[in-house]
Short mmCIF file of N, CA and C in Angstrom, two decimals:
data_model
loop_
_atom_site.label_atom_id
_atom_site.label_comp_id
_atom_site.label_asym_id
_atom_site.label_seq_id
_atom_site.Cartn_x
_atom_site.Cartn_y
_atom_site.Cartn_z
N MET A 255 262.60 -63.90 73.45
CA MET A 255 262.08 -64.25 74.75
C MET A 255 260.64 -64.81 74.65
N ILE A 256 259.81 -64.19 73.80
CA ILE A 256 258.43 -64.66 73.66
C ILE A 256 258.32 -65.44 72.36
N ARG A 257 257.71 -66.61 72.44
CA ARG A 257 257.47 -67.41 71.25
C ARG A 257 256.14 -68.15 71.40
N LYS A 258 255.63 -68.58 70.27
CA LYS A 258 254.40 -69.37 70.27
C LYS A 258 254.68 -70.70 70.96
N TRP A 259 253.74 -71.15 71.77
CA TRP A 259 253.88 -72.41 72.49
C TRP A 259 253.72 -73.59 71.54
N LEU A 260 254.57 -74.59 71.71
CA LEU A 260 254.49 -75.83 70.93
C LEU A 260 254.03 -76.93 71.87
N ASN A 261 253.17 -77.80 71.38
CA ASN A 261 252.53 -78.80 72.24
C ASN A 261 253.49 -79.71 73.00
N GLU A 262 254.69 -79.92 72.51
CA GLU A 262 255.60 -80.80 73.24
C GLU A 262 256.08 -80.19 74.56
N ASP A 263 255.76 -78.92 74.78
CA ASP A 263 256.14 -78.24 76.02
C ASP A 263 255.16 -78.47 77.17
N ILE A 264 254.24 -79.37 77.05
CA ILE A 264 253.11 -79.46 77.99
C ILE A 264 253.54 -79.64 79.45
N GLU A 265 254.52 -80.46 79.74
CA GLU A 265 254.87 -80.71 81.14
C GLU A 265 255.44 -79.48 81.84
N PRO A 266 256.42 -78.78 81.25
CA PRO A 266 256.91 -77.57 81.92
C PRO A 266 255.81 -76.51 82.07
N LEU A 267 254.93 -76.41 81.07
CA LEU A 267 253.84 -75.44 81.12
C LEU A 267 252.89 -75.77 82.28
N LEU A 268 252.53 -77.03 82.41
CA LEU A 268 251.63 -77.43 83.50
C LEU A 268 252.30 -77.27 84.86
N ALA A 269 253.57 -77.57 84.96
CA ALA A 269 254.29 -77.40 86.23
C ALA A 269 254.32 -75.93 86.63
N LEU A 270 254.59 -75.04 85.67
CA LEU A 270 254.60 -73.61 85.95
C LEU A 270 253.20 -73.14 86.35
N TRP A 271 252.18 -73.59 85.62
CA TRP A 271 250.81 -73.22 85.95
C TRP A 271 250.46 -73.63 87.38
N LEU A 272 250.73 -74.87 87.73
CA LEU A 272 250.36 -75.37 89.05
C LEU A 272 251.07 -74.59 90.16
N GLU A 273 252.37 -74.37 90.02
CA GLU A 273 253.10 -73.62 91.04
C GLU A 273 252.59 -72.18 91.14
N SER A 274 252.44 -71.53 90.00
CA SER A 274 252.05 -70.12 89.99
C SER A 274 250.63 -69.91 90.49
N THR A 275 249.72 -70.76 90.07
CA THR A 275 248.33 -70.58 90.48
C THR A 275 248.15 -70.87 91.97
N THR A 276 248.92 -71.80 92.49
CA THR A 276 248.85 -72.10 93.92
C THR A 276 249.38 -70.93 94.74
N VAL A 277 250.50 -70.34 94.29
CA VAL A 277 251.08 -69.18 94.98
C VAL A 277 250.15 -67.97 94.88
N ALA A 278 249.55 -67.77 93.71
CA ALA A 278 248.71 -66.59 93.48
C ALA A 278 247.36 -66.65 94.19
N HIS A 279 246.95 -67.84 94.58
CA HIS A 279 245.63 -68.01 95.20
C HIS A 279 245.73 -68.75 96.53
N PRO A 280 246.39 -68.16 97.53
CA PRO A 280 246.55 -68.85 98.82
C PRO A 280 245.22 -69.06 99.54
N PHE A 281 244.19 -68.36 99.12
CA PHE A 281 242.87 -68.46 99.73
C PHE A 281 242.07 -69.65 99.19
N ILE A 282 242.65 -70.39 98.22
CA ILE A 282 242.01 -71.58 97.66
C ILE A 282 242.91 -72.77 97.97
N ASP A 283 242.32 -73.84 98.44
CA ASP A 283 243.06 -75.05 98.79
C ASP A 283 243.86 -75.55 97.58
N ALA A 284 245.14 -75.82 97.77
CA ALA A 284 246.01 -76.28 96.68
C ALA A 284 245.48 -77.54 96.01
N GLN A 285 244.76 -78.35 96.75
CA GLN A 285 244.20 -79.58 96.18
C GLN A 285 243.25 -79.28 95.03
N TYR A 286 242.54 -78.16 95.10
CA TYR A 286 241.64 -77.77 94.02
C TYR A 286 242.41 -77.64 92.71
N TRP A 287 243.57 -76.96 92.78
CA TRP A 287 244.37 -76.76 91.57
C TRP A 287 244.95 -78.09 91.08
N GLN A 288 245.39 -78.94 92.00
CA GLN A 288 245.93 -80.24 91.61
C GLN A 288 244.86 -81.06 90.88
N GLU A 289 243.62 -80.99 91.37
CA GLU A 289 242.53 -81.73 90.75
C GLU A 289 242.10 -81.10 89.42
N SER A 290 242.46 -79.86 89.19
CA SER A 290 242.09 -79.16 87.95
C SER A 290 243.11 -79.37 86.83
N GLU A 291 244.25 -79.96 87.15
CA GLU A 291 245.32 -80.07 86.16
C GLU A 291 244.88 -80.82 84.90
N ALA A 292 244.11 -81.88 85.04
CA ALA A 292 243.68 -82.64 83.86
C ALA A 292 242.83 -81.80 82.92
N VAL A 293 241.96 -80.95 83.47
CA VAL A 293 241.12 -80.09 82.64
C VAL A 293 241.98 -79.06 81.91
N VAL A 294 242.96 -78.52 82.61
CA VAL A 294 243.87 -77.55 81.99
C VAL A 294 244.63 -78.24 80.85
N ARG A 295 245.11 -79.45 81.10
CA ARG A 295 245.88 -80.21 80.12
C ARG A 295 245.04 -80.62 78.91
N GLU A 296 243.85 -81.11 79.15
CA GLU A 296 243.07 -81.75 78.10
C GLU A 296 242.04 -80.84 77.43
N VAL A 297 241.64 -79.75 78.11
CA VAL A 297 240.59 -78.90 77.55
C VAL A 297 241.10 -77.49 77.26
N TYR A 298 241.58 -76.80 78.30
CA TYR A 298 241.91 -75.39 78.14
C TYR A 298 243.12 -75.15 77.24
N LEU A 299 244.25 -75.77 77.52
CA LEU A 299 245.44 -75.50 76.71
C LEU A 299 245.26 -75.90 75.24
N PRO A 300 244.67 -77.05 74.94
CA PRO A 300 244.51 -77.39 73.52
C PRO A 300 243.58 -76.43 72.76
N SER A 301 242.68 -75.76 73.47
CA SER A 301 241.73 -74.88 72.78
C SER A 301 242.18 -73.42 72.77
N ALA A 302 243.37 -73.15 73.28
CA ALA A 302 243.85 -71.77 73.39
C ALA A 302 245.07 -71.54 72.51
N GLU A 303 245.30 -70.26 72.19
CA GLU A 303 246.56 -69.85 71.60
C GLU A 303 247.44 -69.43 72.76
N THR A 304 248.63 -69.99 72.82
CA THR A 304 249.51 -69.74 73.96
C THR A 304 250.88 -69.29 73.49
N TRP A 305 251.40 -68.29 74.22
CA TRP A 305 252.76 -67.81 74.00
C TRP A 305 253.52 -67.98 75.30
N VAL A 306 254.80 -68.30 75.18
CA VAL A 306 255.64 -68.52 76.35
C VAL A 306 256.79 -67.52 76.37
N TRP A 307 257.26 -67.22 77.57
CA TRP A 307 258.45 -66.40 77.78
C TRP A 307 259.53 -67.36 78.26
N GLU A 308 260.63 -67.39 77.55
CA GLU A 308 261.75 -68.25 77.93
C GLU A 308 263.01 -67.42 78.11
N GLU A 309 263.82 -67.84 79.05
CA GLU A 309 265.16 -67.28 79.26
C GLU A 309 266.11 -68.45 79.43
N ASP A 310 267.17 -68.43 78.67
CA ASP A 310 268.18 -69.49 78.74
C ASP A 310 267.55 -70.88 78.62
N GLY A 311 266.54 -71.00 77.75
CA GLY A 311 265.88 -72.28 77.53
C GLY A 311 264.92 -72.70 78.63
N GLN A 312 264.70 -71.82 79.62
CA GLN A 312 263.82 -72.14 80.73
C GLN A 312 262.52 -71.34 80.63
N LEU A 313 261.40 -72.01 80.83
CA LEU A 313 260.10 -71.37 80.82
C LEU A 313 259.96 -70.48 82.05
N ARG A 314 259.61 -69.20 81.83
CA ARG A 314 259.45 -68.26 82.94
C ARG A 314 258.02 -67.74 83.07
N GLY A 315 257.23 -67.88 81.99
CA GLY A 315 255.86 -67.42 82.04
C GLY A 315 255.12 -67.78 80.77
N PHE A 316 253.78 -67.67 80.81
CA PHE A 316 252.99 -67.92 79.61
C PHE A 316 251.66 -67.21 79.70
N ILE A 317 251.07 -67.01 78.53
CA ILE A 317 249.75 -66.42 78.41
C ILE A 317 248.97 -67.23 77.39
N SER A 318 247.69 -67.49 77.69
CA SER A 318 246.82 -68.23 76.78
C SER A 318 245.58 -67.40 76.50
N VAL A 319 245.21 -67.34 75.22
CA VAL A 319 244.02 -66.61 74.80
C VAL A 319 243.08 -67.60 74.13
N MET A 320 241.84 -67.61 74.61
CA MET A 320 240.83 -68.52 74.07
C MET A 320 239.85 -67.73 73.20
N GLN A 321 239.46 -68.33 72.09
CA GLN A 321 238.47 -67.75 71.17
C GLN A 321 238.84 -66.33 70.75
N SER A 322 240.12 -66.04 70.66
CA SER A 322 240.66 -64.75 70.20
C SER A 322 240.20 -63.56 71.03
N VAL A 323 239.71 -63.79 72.25
CA VAL A 323 239.24 -62.66 73.05
C VAL A 323 239.43 -62.85 74.56
N TYR A 324 239.51 -64.08 75.04
CA TYR A 324 239.50 -64.33 76.48
C TYR A 324 240.87 -64.78 76.97
N VAL A 325 241.47 -63.99 77.87
CA VAL A 325 242.74 -64.37 78.48
C VAL A 325 242.42 -65.41 79.55
N GLY A 326 242.66 -66.66 79.21
CA GLY A 326 242.34 -67.75 80.11
C GLY A 326 243.44 -68.01 81.12
N ALA A 327 244.64 -67.55 80.81
CA ALA A 327 245.77 -67.78 81.73
C ALA A 327 246.86 -66.76 81.46
N LEU A 328 247.42 -66.25 82.53
CA LEU A 328 248.65 -65.46 82.48
C LEU A 328 249.39 -65.79 83.77
N PHE A 329 250.46 -66.55 83.64
CA PHE A 329 251.20 -66.99 84.81
C PHE A 329 252.69 -66.79 84.60
N VAL A 330 253.34 -66.36 85.67
CA VAL A 330 254.78 -66.13 85.67
C VAL A 330 255.37 -66.93 86.82
N ASP A 331 256.50 -67.55 86.58
CA ASP A 331 257.22 -68.27 87.62
C ASP A 331 257.37 -67.33 88.82
N PRO A 332 256.90 -67.74 90.02
CA PRO A 332 256.97 -66.85 91.19
C PRO A 332 258.36 -66.28 91.46
N ALA A 333 259.41 -67.02 91.12
CA ALA A 333 260.78 -66.54 91.34
C ALA A 333 261.13 -65.37 90.41
N TYR A 334 260.33 -65.17 89.36
CA TYR A 334 260.60 -64.11 88.38
C TYR A 334 259.48 -63.06 88.34
N ALA A 335 258.58 -63.12 89.30
CA ALA A 335 257.49 -62.14 89.36
C ALA A 335 258.05 -60.74 89.58
N GLY A 336 257.38 -59.76 88.99
CA GLY A 336 257.79 -58.38 89.17
C GLY A 336 258.95 -57.94 88.29
N GLN A 337 259.33 -58.76 87.32
CA GLN A 337 260.46 -58.43 86.44
C GLN A 337 260.02 -58.04 85.03
N GLY A 338 258.73 -57.81 84.83
CA GLY A 338 258.24 -57.36 83.54
C GLY A 338 257.78 -58.44 82.59
N ILE A 339 257.85 -59.68 83.00
CA ILE A 339 257.45 -60.79 82.12
C ILE A 339 255.94 -60.75 81.86
N GLY A 340 255.15 -60.58 82.90
CA GLY A 340 253.70 -60.50 82.73
C GLY A 340 253.31 -59.34 81.84
N HIS A 341 253.94 -58.19 82.06
CA HIS A 341 253.67 -57.02 81.23
C HIS A 341 253.99 -57.31 79.76
N ALA A 342 255.14 -57.92 79.51
CA ALA A 342 255.54 -58.23 78.13
C ALA A 342 254.56 -59.20 77.48
N LEU A 343 254.11 -60.19 78.23
CA LEU A 343 253.17 -61.18 77.67
C LEU A 343 251.81 -60.54 77.37
N ILE A 344 251.29 -59.73 78.28
CA ILE A 344 249.99 -59.10 78.04
C ILE A 344 250.11 -58.12 76.88
N HIS A 345 251.21 -57.39 76.82
CA HIS A 345 251.43 -56.45 75.71
C HIS A 345 251.49 -57.22 74.38
N HIS A 346 252.10 -58.37 74.39
CA HIS A 346 252.22 -59.22 73.20
C HIS A 346 250.84 -59.55 72.64
N VAL A 347 249.91 -59.96 73.50
CA VAL A 347 248.57 -60.30 72.99
C VAL A 347 247.74 -59.05 72.70
N GLN A 348 248.00 -57.96 73.41
CA GLN A 348 247.28 -56.72 73.10
C GLN A 348 247.64 -56.21 71.71
N GLN A 349 248.81 -56.58 71.21
CA GLN A 349 249.20 -56.21 69.85
C GLN A 349 248.49 -57.06 68.80
N ARG A 350 247.91 -58.18 69.21
CA ARG A 350 247.32 -59.13 68.28
C ARG A 350 245.79 -59.15 68.28
N TYR A 351 245.18 -58.62 69.31
CA TYR A 351 243.72 -58.65 69.42
C TYR A 351 243.20 -57.26 69.76
N PRO A 352 242.06 -56.85 69.16
CA PRO A 352 241.52 -55.51 69.41
C PRO A 352 240.82 -55.38 70.77
N SER A 353 240.40 -56.49 71.32
CA SER A 353 239.77 -56.45 72.65
C SER A 353 240.03 -57.78 73.35
N LEU A 354 240.12 -57.69 74.67
CA LEU A 354 240.38 -58.87 75.50
C LEU A 354 239.53 -58.79 76.75
N SER A 355 239.20 -59.95 77.28
CA SER A 355 238.50 -60.01 78.55
C SER A 355 239.15 -61.10 79.40
N LEU A 356 238.87 -61.06 80.69
CA LEU A 356 239.42 -62.06 81.60
C LEU A 356 238.60 -62.07 82.88
N GLU A 357 238.86 -63.07 83.68
CA GLU A 357 238.23 -63.20 84.99
C GLU A 357 239.34 -63.41 86.01
N VAL A 358 239.29 -62.66 87.11
CA VAL A 358 240.33 -62.72 88.13
C VAL A 358 239.68 -62.73 89.51
N TYR A 359 240.22 -63.52 90.40
CA TYR A 359 239.68 -63.55 91.76
C TYR A 359 239.83 -62.20 92.43
N GLN A 360 238.76 -61.75 93.07
CA GLN A 360 238.79 -60.45 93.75
C GLN A 360 239.86 -60.41 94.83
N LYS A 361 240.10 -61.52 95.51
CA LYS A 361 241.11 -61.55 96.57
C LYS A 361 242.55 -61.53 96.03
N ASN A 362 242.71 -61.73 94.74
CA ASN A 362 244.04 -61.70 94.13
C ASN A 362 244.33 -60.25 93.73
N SER A 363 244.50 -59.40 94.74
CA SER A 363 244.64 -57.96 94.50
C SER A 363 245.87 -57.63 93.66
N ARG A 364 246.91 -58.41 93.78
CA ARG A 364 248.10 -58.15 92.95
C ARG A 364 247.75 -58.27 91.46
N ALA A 365 247.01 -59.31 91.11
CA ALA A 365 246.61 -59.50 89.71
C ALA A 365 245.60 -58.44 89.27
N VAL A 366 244.64 -58.12 90.13
CA VAL A 366 243.65 -57.09 89.80
C VAL A 366 244.37 -55.78 89.50
N ASN A 367 245.29 -55.39 90.35
CA ASN A 367 246.04 -54.15 90.16
C ASN A 367 246.90 -54.21 88.90
N PHE A 368 247.52 -55.35 88.66
CA PHE A 368 248.33 -55.53 87.46
C PHE A 368 247.49 -55.31 86.21
N TYR A 369 246.36 -55.99 86.13
CA TYR A 369 245.51 -55.87 84.94
C TYR A 369 245.01 -54.43 84.78
N HIS A 370 244.71 -53.79 85.89
CA HIS A 370 244.27 -52.39 85.82
C HIS A 370 245.35 -51.52 85.19
N THR A 371 246.61 -51.72 85.59
CA THR A 371 247.69 -50.91 85.01
C THR A 371 247.94 -51.25 83.54
N GLN A 372 247.45 -52.39 83.09
CA GLN A 372 247.59 -52.78 81.68
C GLN A 372 246.40 -52.30 80.84
N GLY A 373 245.50 -51.53 81.45
CA GLY A 373 244.38 -50.97 80.72
C GLY A 373 243.08 -51.72 80.84
N PHE A 374 243.04 -52.79 81.63
CA PHE A 374 241.80 -53.54 81.83
C PHE A 374 240.92 -52.82 82.84
N ARG A 375 239.62 -52.89 82.63
CA ARG A 375 238.66 -52.26 83.53
C ARG A 375 237.65 -53.28 84.01
N ILE A 376 237.23 -53.14 85.25
CA ILE A 376 236.21 -54.04 85.82
C ILE A 376 234.88 -53.74 85.16
N GLU A 377 234.25 -54.78 84.63
CA GLU A 377 232.95 -54.64 83.97
C GLU A 377 231.83 -55.24 84.81
N ASP A 378 232.14 -56.28 85.57
CA ASP A 378 231.12 -56.99 86.32
C ASP A 378 231.80 -57.89 87.35
N SER A 379 231.00 -58.55 88.14
CA SER A 379 231.53 -59.53 89.09
C SER A 379 230.81 -60.85 88.86
N ALA A 380 231.41 -61.91 89.36
CA ALA A 380 230.83 -63.25 89.21
C ALA A 380 231.17 -64.04 90.47
N TRP A 381 230.54 -65.17 90.60
CA TRP A 381 230.78 -66.07 91.72
C TRP A 381 231.24 -67.41 91.18
N GLN A 382 232.37 -67.90 91.66
CA GLN A 382 232.88 -69.21 91.25
C GLN A 382 232.38 -70.26 92.23
N GLU A 383 231.44 -71.03 91.78
CA GLU A 383 230.83 -72.07 92.62
C GLU A 383 231.87 -73.10 93.08
N ASP A 384 232.78 -73.48 92.16
CA ASP A 384 233.78 -74.50 92.49
C ASP A 384 234.66 -74.11 93.67
N THR A 385 235.06 -72.83 93.73
CA THR A 385 236.00 -72.39 94.76
C THR A 385 235.33 -71.59 95.87
N GLN A 386 234.08 -71.19 95.63
CA GLN A 386 233.33 -70.38 96.61
C GLN A 386 233.98 -69.02 96.84
N HIS A 387 234.45 -68.41 95.73
CA HIS A 387 235.07 -67.09 95.82
C HIS A 387 234.58 -66.21 94.68
N PRO A 388 234.44 -64.89 94.94
CA PRO A 388 234.01 -63.97 93.89
C PRO A 388 235.16 -63.56 92.96
N THR A 389 234.78 -63.23 91.74
CA THR A 389 235.76 -62.79 90.75
C THR A 389 235.31 -61.46 90.15
N TRP A 390 236.26 -60.81 89.51
CA TRP A 390 235.97 -59.63 88.69
C TRP A 390 236.06 -60.06 87.24
N LEU A 391 235.14 -59.57 86.42
CA LEU A 391 235.21 -59.73 84.98
C LEU A 391 235.77 -58.41 84.46
N MET A 392 236.90 -58.49 83.79
CA MET A 392 237.60 -57.29 83.33
C MET A 392 237.73 -57.33 81.81
N SER A 393 237.79 -56.14 81.20
CA SER A 393 237.97 -56.09 79.76
C SER A 393 238.91 -54.96 79.37
N TRP A 394 239.44 -55.10 78.17
CA TRP A 394 240.36 -54.12 77.59
C TRP A 394 240.00 -53.92 76.13
N GLN A 395 240.03 -52.69 75.68
CA GLN A 395 239.80 -52.35 74.27
C GLN A 395 241.03 -51.59 73.77
N ALA A 396 241.50 -51.93 72.58
CA ALA A 396 242.70 -51.30 72.04
C ALA A 396 242.56 -49.78 71.95
N ASP A 397 241.38 -49.31 71.59
CA ASP A 397 241.21 -47.87 71.40
C ASP A 397 241.03 -47.09 72.69
N GLN A 398 241.04 -47.77 73.85
CA GLN A 398 240.85 -47.09 75.12
C GLN A 398 242.13 -46.97 75.92
N THR A 399 243.20 -47.57 75.46
CA THR A 399 244.45 -47.57 76.21
C THR A 399 245.43 -46.59 75.59
N PRO A 400 245.85 -45.57 76.35
CA PRO A 400 246.83 -44.63 75.79
C PRO A 400 248.16 -45.34 75.55
N LEU A 401 248.82 -44.94 74.49
CA LEU A 401 250.13 -45.53 74.18
C LEU A 401 251.16 -45.05 75.18
N ALA A 402 251.95 -45.97 75.66
CA ALA A 402 252.98 -45.61 76.65
C ALA A 402 254.30 -45.33 75.99
#
């Protein structure tokens, strides 16, 4: 189900990202995400290690880690949300890195709660000038999460 992302998968990955991020952030104008697609395509994805979750040859979710520490993206197809895909993807990278950090919009309470249940803790807050919304900076350490 989980495999390393190969660059020829770029279009399905971007389509999933755009749909998922728009659904996850209804408080941000969808046009912002549409205008951000080129940066995701040309800057973020090429500089990250990415793993994808596939079922029956269809992309259902992905996670990207930048600089071996920063979770830059974790997105699941909205039609498959709540089925354990996000948990499996985050667990996959937690097995590979001793510590991880991420930034999540404070208004995205579903994601904040999800990361909290995965062992991430709020360390600080930040302000996103582009979107005019506050975020939480969260981190996880391998030695702080009890084994389930």
